[in-house]
mmCIF file of C-alpha atoms in Angstrom:
data_model
loop_
_atom_site.group_PDB
_atom_site.id
_atom_site.type_symbol
_atom_site.label_atom_id
_atom_site.label_comp_id
_atom_site.label_asym_id
_atom_site.label_seq_id
_atom_site.Cartn_x
_atom_site.Cartn_y
_atom_site.Cartn_z
ATOM 1 C CA MET A 46 11.500 131.145 -95.657
ATOM 2 C CA ALA A 47 12.796 132.533 -98.947
ATOM 3 C CA LYS A 48 15.316 130.332 -100.704
ATOM 4 C CA VAL A 49 17.255 129.652 -103.887
ATOM 5 C CA ILE A 50 15.632 127.071 -106.172
ATOM 6 C CA SER A 51 18.132 127.095 -109.036
ATOM 7 C CA ILE A 52 21.404 128.709 -110.193
ATOM 8 C CA ASN A 53 21.449 129.153 -113.991
ATOM 9 C CA LYS A 54 24.017 130.401 -116.476
ATOM 10 C CA SER A 55 24.757 130.680 -120.178
ATOM 11 C CA GLU A 56 27.780 131.724 -122.192
ATOM 12 C CA LYS A 57 25.672 133.830 -124.626
ATOM 13 C CA LYS A 58 23.190 136.656 -124.014
ATOM 14 C CA GLY A 59 19.536 136.297 -125.005
ATOM 15 C CA VAL A 60 19.353 132.522 -124.584
ATOM 16 C CA ILE A 61 17.936 130.155 -122.018
ATOM 17 C CA LYS A 62 20.256 129.467 -119.093
ATOM 18 C CA ILE A 63 21.251 125.990 -117.890
ATOM 19 C CA PRO A 64 20.826 124.995 -114.207
ATOM 20 C CA GLN A 65 24.085 124.469 -112.261
ATOM 21 C CA ASP A 66 24.961 122.647 -109.022
ATOM 22 C CA GLN A 67 26.222 125.960 -107.613
ATOM 23 C CA GLY A 68 27.458 129.352 -108.729
ATOM 24 C CA ARG A 69 30.456 131.446 -107.749
ATOM 25 C CA PHE A 70 29.446 135.102 -107.638
ATOM 26 C CA ILE A 71 32.243 137.622 -107.971
ATOM 27 C CA GLU A 72 32.129 140.994 -106.213
ATOM 28 C CA ASP A 73 31.163 143.833 -108.597
ATOM 29 C CA PHE A 74 31.008 141.374 -111.518
ATOM 30 C CA GLY A 75 28.285 138.718 -111.245
ATOM 31 C CA LEU A 76 28.061 134.973 -111.834
ATOM 32 C CA GLU A 77 31.381 133.500 -112.938
ATOM 33 C CA GLY A 78 31.139 132.229 -116.530
ATOM 34 C CA ASP A 79 27.817 133.913 -117.312
ATOM 35 C CA ALA A 80 27.408 136.117 -120.389
ATOM 36 C CA HIS A 81 25.618 138.875 -118.414
ATOM 37 C CA ALA A 82 28.351 139.230 -115.803
ATOM 38 C CA GLY A 83 30.412 142.412 -115.934
ATOM 39 C CA LYS A 84 30.976 145.772 -114.335
ATOM 40 C CA TRP A 85 27.484 147.193 -114.885
ATOM 41 C CA HIS A 86 24.164 147.531 -113.053
ATOM 42 C CA ARG A 87 22.613 144.228 -114.210
ATOM 43 C CA GLN A 88 25.217 141.727 -113.017
ATOM 44 C CA VAL A 89 22.749 139.110 -111.738
ATOM 45 C CA SER A 90 19.132 138.436 -112.723
ATOM 46 C CA LEU A 91 16.564 136.903 -110.373
ATOM 47 C CA LEU A 92 13.083 135.576 -111.041
ATOM 48 C CA ALA A 93 10.673 133.934 -108.602
ATOM 49 C CA GLU A 94 9.432 130.380 -109.091
ATOM 50 C CA GLU A 95 5.979 131.806 -108.320
ATOM 51 C CA SER A 96 6.276 134.045 -111.407
ATOM 52 C CA ILE A 97 7.370 131.124 -113.587
ATOM 53 C CA ASP A 98 4.425 129.088 -112.250
ATOM 54 C CA LYS A 99 2.027 131.693 -113.718
ATOM 55 C CA MET A 100 3.489 130.960 -117.162
ATOM 56 C CA ARG A 101 3.464 127.183 -116.541
ATOM 57 C CA LYS A 102 -0.345 127.319 -116.577
ATOM 58 C CA THR A 103 -0.013 127.928 -120.325
ATOM 59 C CA ILE A 104 3.314 126.175 -120.986
ATOM 60 C CA PRO A 105 3.778 123.352 -118.445
ATOM 61 C CA SER A 106 7.189 122.368 -119.864
ATOM 62 C CA LEU A 107 8.920 125.563 -118.646
ATOM 63 C CA LYS A 108 12.055 124.971 -116.591
ATOM 64 C CA ASP A 109 14.185 127.090 -114.277
ATOM 65 C CA GLY A 110 16.531 129.186 -116.427
ATOM 66 C CA ASP A 111 14.102 129.402 -119.364
ATOM 67 C CA PHE A 112 13.670 133.140 -118.737
ATOM 68 C CA ALA A 113 17.473 133.624 -118.618
ATOM 69 C CA GLU A 114 17.431 134.233 -114.865
ATOM 70 C CA ASN A 115 20.648 133.530 -112.961
ATOM 71 C CA ILE A 116 18.854 132.788 -109.692
ATOM 72 C CA THR A 117 15.397 131.246 -109.439
ATOM 73 C CA THR A 118 13.903 132.011 -106.017
ATOM 74 C CA GLU A 119 10.966 130.908 -103.895
ATOM 75 C CA GLY A 120 9.135 132.622 -101.052
ATOM 76 C CA ILE A 121 10.018 136.271 -101.791
ATOM 77 C CA VAL A 122 8.145 138.793 -103.967
ATOM 78 C CA LEU A 123 11.156 140.109 -105.852
ATOM 79 C CA HIS A 124 9.510 142.784 -107.991
ATOM 80 C CA GLU A 125 8.169 144.569 -104.890
ATOM 81 C CA LEU A 126 11.630 145.070 -103.375
ATOM 82 C CA PRO A 127 12.812 148.688 -103.601
ATOM 83 C CA ILE A 128 15.963 149.482 -105.545
ATOM 84 C CA GLY A 129 18.836 149.565 -103.054
ATOM 85 C CA THR A 130 17.520 146.624 -101.004
ATOM 86 C CA ARG A 131 20.364 144.358 -99.892
ATOM 87 C CA LEU A 132 19.895 140.602 -99.867
ATOM 88 C CA GLN A 133 21.996 137.877 -98.269
ATOM 89 C CA ILE A 134 21.892 135.004 -100.778
ATOM 90 C CA GLY A 135 24.048 132.056 -99.763
ATOM 91 C CA GLN A 136 27.519 133.466 -99.062
ATOM 92 C CA THR A 137 26.845 136.615 -101.097
ATOM 93 C CA ILE A 138 25.394 140.046 -100.463
ATOM 94 C CA GLN A 139 23.591 141.516 -103.465
ATOM 95 C CA GLU A 140 21.884 144.881 -103.929
ATOM 96 C CA VAL A 141 18.774 145.367 -106.059
ATOM 97 C CA SER A 142 19.719 147.678 -108.935
ATOM 98 C CA GLN A 143 16.775 147.402 -111.350
ATOM 99 C CA ILE A 144 13.213 146.057 -111.419
ATOM 100 C CA GLY A 145 12.152 144.534 -114.726
ATOM 101 C CA LYS A 146 13.588 145.329 -118.131
ATOM 102 C CA GLU A 147 12.605 145.955 -121.699
ATOM 103 C CA CYS A 148 12.901 142.845 -123.849
ATOM 104 C CA HIS A 149 14.813 143.207 -127.095
ATOM 105 C CA LYS A 150 13.367 142.126 -130.458
ATOM 106 C CA GLY A 151 14.208 138.600 -131.494
ATOM 107 C CA CYS A 152 14.641 137.435 -127.890
ATOM 108 C CA ALA A 153 15.144 133.652 -127.877
ATOM 109 C CA ILE A 154 13.178 133.359 -124.646
ATOM 110 C CA LYS A 155 10.103 135.121 -126.036
ATOM 111 C CA GLN A 156 10.347 133.029 -129.215
ATOM 112 C CA LYS A 157 10.402 129.794 -127.208
ATOM 113 C CA VAL A 158 7.760 130.576 -124.590
ATOM 114 C CA GLY A 159 5.573 133.093 -126.443
ATOM 115 C CA SER A 160 5.897 135.852 -123.871
ATOM 116 C CA CYS A 161 8.330 136.841 -121.172
ATOM 117 C CA ILE A 162 7.571 137.573 -117.531
ATOM 118 C CA MET A 163 11.088 138.891 -116.847
ATOM 119 C CA PRO A 164 10.242 142.494 -117.912
ATOM 120 C CA TYR A 165 7.578 142.727 -115.202
ATOM 121 C CA GLU A 166 8.586 140.477 -112.330
ATOM 122 C CA GLY A 167 12.322 139.887 -112.732
ATOM 123 C CA ILE A 168 14.923 141.945 -110.890
ATOM 124 C CA PHE A 169 18.618 142.660 -111.250
ATOM 125 C CA THR A 170 21.318 142.988 -108.632
ATOM 126 C CA VAL A 171 24.948 143.934 -108.272
ATOM 127 C CA VAL A 172 27.229 141.746 -106.176
ATOM 128 C CA ILE A 173 28.426 143.613 -103.066
ATOM 129 C CA LYS A 174 30.152 140.588 -101.496
ATOM 130 C CA GLY A 175 31.060 137.524 -103.556
ATOM 131 C CA GLY A 176 30.828 133.852 -102.665
ATOM 132 C CA LEU A 177 29.088 130.588 -103.465
ATOM 133 C CA VAL A 178 25.341 130.186 -103.899
ATOM 134 C CA LYS A 179 23.592 126.845 -104.346
ATOM 135 C CA PRO A 180 20.026 125.577 -104.534
ATOM 136 C CA GLY A 181 18.454 125.470 -101.073
ATOM 137 C CA ASP A 182 20.417 128.466 -99.751
ATOM 138 C CA LYS A 183 18.399 130.925 -97.682
ATOM 139 C CA ILE A 184 17.597 134.443 -98.961
ATOM 140 C CA GLU A 185 17.301 137.190 -96.355
ATOM 141 C CA ILE A 186 16.530 140.882 -96.701
ATOM 142 C CA ILE A 187 19.306 142.555 -94.705
ATOM 143 C CA SER A 188 18.471 146.194 -95.473
ATOM 144 C CA GLU A 189 15.813 148.109 -97.370
ATOM 145 C CA LYS A 190 16.027 151.590 -98.834
#
């Protein structure tokens, strides 16, 4: 079963995110209080615990949120989901809008951890239906494009 491991947010872009007890996701906006939220195509970022574990072989001290992901997941291969796939995550419905991204120069994450897995294995979604998400919530694919 795919599930949420951590909800993470930060008030500034380009920095490590801090784990939260839960997150309120707002329709067509993103995670309430997060710097990346807004009316654009990268409202929410997701990265799999399995991807972070690859980096932990080199840097064991890595924590959830260190790659600036809003939702850390387990049990789902995120970067293989087609754009347009809809996911039920906790109370929310989110649609995959982008796979990976280009890291900017001077990225605090890359400076701290030496490299960043987000450009290759992270994904971005837009919030179709808002609601609460907390660690332990189930993730289900509800439609694929």
